C-alpha cells in the first residue's frame, strides 16, 4: 500500500511547487522538494546552487539532508520524496543512498531542459550515449583496496 493517498501526494507535490516558485524570487533555482518521513514530518528543500555556490545543492538533496539531520538518521527508509521536477541522476543517487522508498515529481526533464537546465543531457551520459561529457578511468594501484581492508578490520564501524 502506498504511504500516502493520492490527495496527500498532490498536496505534497503542490507544496514542492510552491517552494520552487518562491525560491526563484529568493535568488535560487526553480526547484523545490519535500521529504516526508514515516512519522509524517515534512522536511523542505529548495535549490541553493547559486546562493551557496554548491553545485550539489539541488532541492532534493537539500531536503534529504534536512530530513536526515532532523531525524538524526542517515537511513530514511519508509520516507517519500516529492519534487517539483523530475529528480536528476545526482538526486536519484542521493535518494537511493538515503533508502527513500518512493519518489513523485511534477514537471519532467524536458521541461527543465526547456528552461535551460542540463538534466536531459546528464541522463544521456548515464545511458551511455554521451561518454565524452566525462571520461572516467579506472586506475588501479597496489593500495587500491586498502581502505576497504581497513574498514573490514575496524570493529567500531557503522555499517550503511
Ligand atoms: Zn538534482
PDB file of C-alpha atoms and ligand atoms in Angstrom:
ATOM      1  CA  UNK A   1       0.000   0.000   0.000  1.00  0.00           C
ATOM      2  CA  UNK A   2       1.395   3.452  -0.870  1.00  0.00           C
ATOM      3  CA  UNK A   3       2.441   5.595   2.068  1.00  0.00           C
ATOM      4  CA  UNK A   4       0.164   8.487   1.119  1.00  0.00           C
ATOM      5  CA  UNK A   5      -3.221   8.832  -0.531  1.00  0.00           C
ATOM      6  CA  UNK A   6      -3.480  10.402  -3.959  1.00  0.00           C
ATOM      7  CA  UNK A   7      -4.858  13.552  -2.334  1.00  0.00           C
ATOM      8  CA  UNK A   8      -1.887  13.716   0.062  1.00  0.00           C
ATOM      9  CA  UNK A   9       0.535  13.118  -2.792  1.00  0.00           C
ATOM     10  CA  UNK A  10      -0.899  16.003  -4.755  1.00  0.00           C
ATOM     11  CA  UNK A  11      -0.698  18.271  -1.705  1.00  0.00           C
ATOM     12  CA  UNK A  12       2.958  17.437  -1.123  1.00  0.00           C
ATOM     13  CA  UNK A  13       3.725  17.989  -4.801  1.00  0.00           C
ATOM     14  CA  UNK A  14       1.927  21.331  -4.708  1.00  0.00           C
ATOM     15  CA  UNK A  15       3.985  22.250  -1.638  1.00  0.00           C
ATOM     16  CA  UNK A  16       7.168  21.396  -3.576  1.00  0.00           C
ATOM     17  CA  UNK A  17       5.985  23.546  -6.481  1.00  0.00           C
ATOM     18  CA  UNK A  18       5.201  26.479  -4.165  1.00  0.00           C
ATOM     19  CA  UNK A  19       8.692  26.185  -2.668  1.00  0.00           C
ATOM     20  CA  UNK A  20      10.179  26.187  -6.171  1.00  0.00           C
ATOM     21  CA  UNK A  21       8.281  29.317  -7.226  1.00  0.00           C
ATOM     22  CA  UNK A  22       9.157  31.189  -4.042  1.00  0.00           C
ATOM     23  CA  UNK A  23      12.793  30.163  -4.412  1.00  0.00           C
ATOM     24  CA  UNK A  24      13.052  31.989  -7.743  1.00  0.00           C
ATOM     25  CA  UNK A  25      12.359  35.345  -6.125  1.00  0.00           C
ATOM     26  CA  UNK A  26      14.698  34.355  -3.289  1.00  0.00           C
ATOM     27  CA  UNK A  27      17.505  34.052  -5.821  1.00  0.00           C
ATOM     28  CA  UNK A  28      17.664  30.256  -6.165  1.00  0.00           C
ATOM     29  CA  UNK A  29      16.837  27.841  -8.944  1.00  0.00           C
ATOM     30  CA  UNK A  30      13.216  26.950  -9.764  1.00  0.00           C
ATOM     31  CA  UNK A  31      13.193  23.679  -7.865  1.00  0.00           C
ATOM     32  CA  UNK A  32      11.600  22.576  -4.596  1.00  0.00           C
ATOM     33  CA  UNK A  33      11.237  19.262  -2.822  1.00  0.00           C
ATOM     34  CA  UNK A  34       9.930  17.747   0.373  1.00  0.00           C
ATOM     35  CA  UNK A  35      10.823  14.515   2.117  1.00  0.00           C
ATOM     36  CA  UNK A  36       8.021  13.081   4.215  1.00  0.00           C
ATOM     37  CA  UNK A  37       9.398  10.755   6.876  1.00  0.00           C
ATOM     38  CA  UNK A  38       7.378   7.831   8.267  1.00  0.00           C
ATOM     39  CA  UNK A  39       6.377   9.925  11.308  1.00  0.00           C
ATOM     40  CA  UNK A  40       4.567  12.289   8.919  1.00  0.00           C
ATOM     41  CA  UNK A  41       7.033  15.155   9.348  1.00  0.00           C
ATOM     42  CA  UNK A  42       7.675  17.225   6.220  1.00  0.00           C
ATOM     43  CA  UNK A  43      11.259  18.285   5.505  1.00  0.00           C
ATOM     44  CA  UNK A  44      11.611  21.013   2.896  1.00  0.00           C
ATOM     45  CA  UNK A  45      14.382  21.732   0.431  1.00  0.00           C
ATOM     46  CA  UNK A  46      14.966  24.299  -2.281  1.00  0.00           C
ATOM     47  CA  UNK A  47      17.684  24.603  -4.863  1.00  0.00           C
ATOM     48  CA  UNK A  48      20.620  26.598  -3.429  1.00  0.00           C
ATOM     49  CA  UNK A  49      23.249  26.012  -6.120  1.00  0.00           C
ATOM     50  CA  UNK A  50      23.874  29.658  -6.940  1.00  0.00           C
ATOM     51  CA  UNK A  51      23.085  31.003  -3.460  1.00  0.00           C
ATOM     52  CA  UNK A  52      25.605  28.713  -1.748  1.00  0.00           C
ATOM     53  CA  UNK A  53      27.988  28.140  -4.666  1.00  0.00           C
ATOM     54  CA  UNK A  54      27.241  24.463  -4.159  1.00  0.00           C
ATOM     55  CA  UNK A  55      26.684  22.506  -7.377  1.00  0.00           C
ATOM     56  CA  UNK A  56      25.184  19.651  -5.353  1.00  0.00           C
ATOM     57  CA  UNK A  57      22.623  21.779  -3.505  1.00  0.00           C
ATOM     58  CA  UNK A  58      19.674  20.540  -5.529  1.00  0.00           C
ATOM     59  CA  UNK A  59      16.289  20.818  -3.833  1.00  0.00           C
ATOM     60  CA  UNK A  60      16.010  17.067  -3.379  1.00  0.00           C
ATOM     61  CA  UNK A  61      19.490  16.783  -1.865  1.00  0.00           C
ATOM     62  CA  UNK A  62      18.792  19.729   0.458  1.00  0.00           C
ATOM     63  CA  UNK A  63      15.517  18.115   1.572  1.00  0.00           C
ATOM     64  CA  UNK A  64      17.233  14.755   2.126  1.00  0.00           C
ATOM     65  CA  UNK A  65      19.994  16.406   4.162  1.00  0.00           C
ATOM     66  CA  UNK A  66      17.410  18.204   6.275  1.00  0.00           C
ATOM     67  CA  UNK A  67      15.312  15.060   6.819  1.00  0.00           C
ATOM     68  CA  UNK A  68      18.392  13.096   7.860  1.00  0.00           C
ATOM     69  CA  UNK A  69      19.578  15.871  10.181  1.00  0.00           C
ATOM     70  CA  UNK A  70      16.112  16.412  11.692  1.00  0.00           C
ATOM     71  CA  UNK A  71      15.661  12.705  12.379  1.00  0.00           C
ATOM     72  CA  UNK A  72      19.319  12.198  13.316  1.00  0.00           C
ATOM     73  CA  UNK A  73      19.436   9.204  10.970  1.00  0.00           C
ATOM     74  CA  UNK A  74      21.257   8.667   7.673  1.00  0.00           C
ATOM     75  CA  UNK A  75      18.752   5.927   6.785  1.00  0.00           C
ATOM     76  CA  UNK A  76      15.432   7.364   5.610  1.00  0.00           C
ATOM     77  CA  UNK A  77      13.747   4.030   4.929  1.00  0.00           C
ATOM     78  CA  UNK A  78       9.998   4.438   4.598  1.00  0.00           C
ATOM     79  CA  UNK A  79      10.241   8.074   3.574  1.00  0.00           C
ATOM     80  CA  UNK A  80       8.806   9.544   0.384  1.00  0.00           C
ATOM     81  CA  UNK A  81      10.382  12.240  -1.806  1.00  0.00           C
ATOM     82  CA  UNK A  82       8.197  14.756  -3.599  1.00  0.00           C
ATOM     83  CA  UNK A  83       9.901  17.005  -6.142  1.00  0.00           C
ATOM     84  CA  UNK A  84       8.655  19.888  -8.233  1.00  0.00           C
ATOM     85  CA  UNK A  85      10.671  18.449 -11.136  1.00  0.00           C
ATOM     86  CA  UNK A  86      11.952  15.027 -12.142  1.00  0.00           C
ATOM     87  CA  UNK A  87      14.992  14.251  -9.984  1.00  0.00           C
ATOM     88  CA  UNK A  88      18.261  14.330 -11.912  1.00  0.00           C
ATOM     89  CA  UNK A  89      20.797  11.480 -11.680  1.00  0.00           C
ATOM     90  CA  UNK A  90      22.514  13.204  -8.714  1.00  0.00           C
ATOM     91  CA  UNK A  91      19.256  13.383  -6.795  1.00  0.00           C
ATOM     92  CA  UNK A  92      18.219   9.855  -7.734  1.00  0.00           C
ATOM     93  CA  UNK A  93      21.550   8.609  -6.418  1.00  0.00           C
ATOM     94  CA  UNK A  94      21.138  10.588  -3.191  1.00  0.00           C
ATOM     95  CA  UNK A  95      17.636   9.148  -2.874  1.00  0.00           C
ATOM     96  CA  UNK A  96      18.962   5.608  -3.291  1.00  0.00           C
ATOM     97  CA  UNK A  97      21.665   6.236  -0.685  1.00  0.00           C
ATOM     98  CA  UNK A  98      19.030   7.612   1.684  1.00  0.00           C
ATOM     99  CA  UNK A  99      16.963   4.426   1.178  1.00  0.00           C
ATOM    100  CA  UNK A 100      13.914   6.513   0.401  1.00  0.00           C
ATOM    101  CA  UNK A 101      11.249   4.189  -0.906  1.00  0.00           C
ATOM    102  CA  UNK A 102       9.175   6.249  -3.323  1.00  0.00           C
ATOM    103  CA  UNK A 103       9.525   9.339  -5.486  1.00  0.00           C
ATOM    104  CA  UNK A 104       6.869  11.535  -7.070  1.00  0.00           C
ATOM    105  CA  UNK A 105       7.587  14.505  -9.320  1.00  0.00           C
ATOM    106  CA  UNK A 106       5.555  17.096 -11.193  1.00  0.00           C
ATOM    107  CA  UNK A 107       7.494  18.665 -14.112  1.00  0.00           C
ATOM    108  CA  UNK A 108       9.841  16.460 -16.115  1.00  0.00           C
ATOM    109  CA  UNK A 109      13.402  16.610 -17.516  1.00  0.00           C
ATOM    110  CA  UNK A 110      12.187  18.044 -20.795  1.00  0.00           C
ATOM    111  CA  UNK A 111      10.539  20.987 -19.083  1.00  0.00           C
ATOM    112  CA  UNK A 112      13.781  21.527 -17.170  1.00  0.00           C
ATOM    113  CA  UNK A 113      15.740  21.397 -20.430  1.00  0.00           C
ATOM    114  CA  UNK A 114      13.446  23.998 -21.991  1.00  0.00           C
ATOM    115  CA  UNK A 115      14.211  26.250 -19.002  1.00  0.00           C
ATOM    116  CA  UNK A 116      17.953  25.846 -19.636  1.00  0.00           C
ATOM    117  CA  UNK A 117      18.900  23.048 -17.246  1.00  0.00           C
ATOM    118  CA  UNK A 118      21.123  20.096 -18.169  1.00  0.00           C
ATOM    119  CA  UNK A 119      19.150  17.210 -16.663  1.00  0.00           C
ATOM    120  CA  UNK A 120      18.286  15.673 -20.035  1.00  0.00           C
ATOM    121  CA  UNK A 121      21.922  15.819 -21.147  1.00  0.00           C
ATOM    122  CA  UNK A 122      23.140  14.101 -17.973  1.00  0.00           C
ATOM    123  CA  UNK A 123      20.574  11.354 -18.417  1.00  0.00           C
ATOM    124  CA  UNK A 124      22.175  10.700 -21.820  1.00  0.00           C
ATOM    125  CA  UNK A 125      25.557  10.370 -20.135  1.00  0.00           C
ATOM    126  CA  UNK A 126      24.256   7.786 -17.695  1.00  0.00           C
ATOM    127  CA  UNK A 127      22.505   5.983 -20.534  1.00  0.00           C
ATOM    128  CA  UNK A 128      25.944   5.638 -22.109  1.00  0.00           C
ATOM    129  CA  UNK A 129      25.258   7.657 -25.236  1.00  0.00           C
ATOM    130  CA  UNK A 130      27.404  10.712 -24.366  1.00  0.00           C
ATOM    131  CA  UNK A 131      30.595   9.294 -22.781  1.00  0.00           C
ATOM    132  CA  UNK A 132      32.633  12.298 -23.909  1.00  0.00           C
ATOM    133  CA  UNK A 133      30.903  14.500 -21.324  1.00  0.00           C
ATOM    134  CA  UNK A 134      33.039  12.987 -18.584  1.00  0.00           C
ATOM    135  CA  UNK A 135      35.824  10.463 -19.099  1.00  0.00           C
ATOM    136  CA  UNK A 136      36.184   8.256 -16.023  1.00  0.00           C
ATOM    137  CA  UNK A 137      39.189   5.966 -15.913  1.00  0.00           C
ATOM    138  CA  UNK A 138      39.845   3.002 -13.674  1.00  0.00           C
ATOM    139  CA  UNK A 139      43.421   3.446 -12.428  1.00  0.00           C
ATOM    140  CA  UNK A 140      44.183   0.516 -10.111  1.00  0.00           C
ATOM    141  CA  UNK A 141      47.097   0.777  -7.685  1.00  0.00           C
ATOM    142  CA  UNK A 142      48.563  -1.737  -5.273  1.00  0.00           C
ATOM    143  CA  UNK A 143      46.885   0.102  -2.402  1.00  0.00           C
ATOM    144  CA  UNK A 144      43.511   0.430  -4.146  1.00  0.00           C
ATOM    145  CA  UNK A 145      41.640  -1.926  -1.822  1.00  0.00           C
ATOM    146  CA  UNK A 146      43.442  -0.905   1.368  1.00  0.00           C
ATOM    147  CA  UNK A 147      40.633   1.419   2.553  1.00  0.00           C
ATOM    148  CA  UNK A 148      38.193  -1.499   2.349  1.00  0.00           C
ATOM    149  CA  UNK A 149      40.583  -3.689   4.289  1.00  0.00           C
ATOM    150  CA  UNK A 150      40.809  -1.003   6.978  1.00  0.00           C
ATOM    151  CA  UNK A 151      37.022  -0.813   7.037  1.00  0.00           C
ATOM    152  CA  UNK A 152      36.511  -4.571   7.370  1.00  0.00           C
ATOM    153  CA  UNK A 153      39.047  -4.684  10.183  1.00  0.00           C
ATOM    154  CA  UNK A 154      37.604  -1.717  12.109  1.00  0.00           C
ATOM    155  CA  UNK A 155      35.399  -3.071  14.878  1.00  0.00           C
ATOM    156  CA  UNK A 156      33.785   0.313  15.553  1.00  0.00           C
ATOM    157  CA  UNK A 157      32.403   0.813  12.041  1.00  0.00           C
ATOM    158  CA  UNK A 158      28.839   1.923  11.488  1.00  0.00           C
ATOM    159  CA  UNK A 159      27.555  -0.122   8.564  1.00  0.00           C
ATOM    160  CA  UNK A 160      25.386   1.624   5.990  1.00  0.00           C
TER     161      UNK A 160
HETATM  162 ZN1  LIG B   1      19.133  17.024  -8.932  1.00  0.00          ZN
END
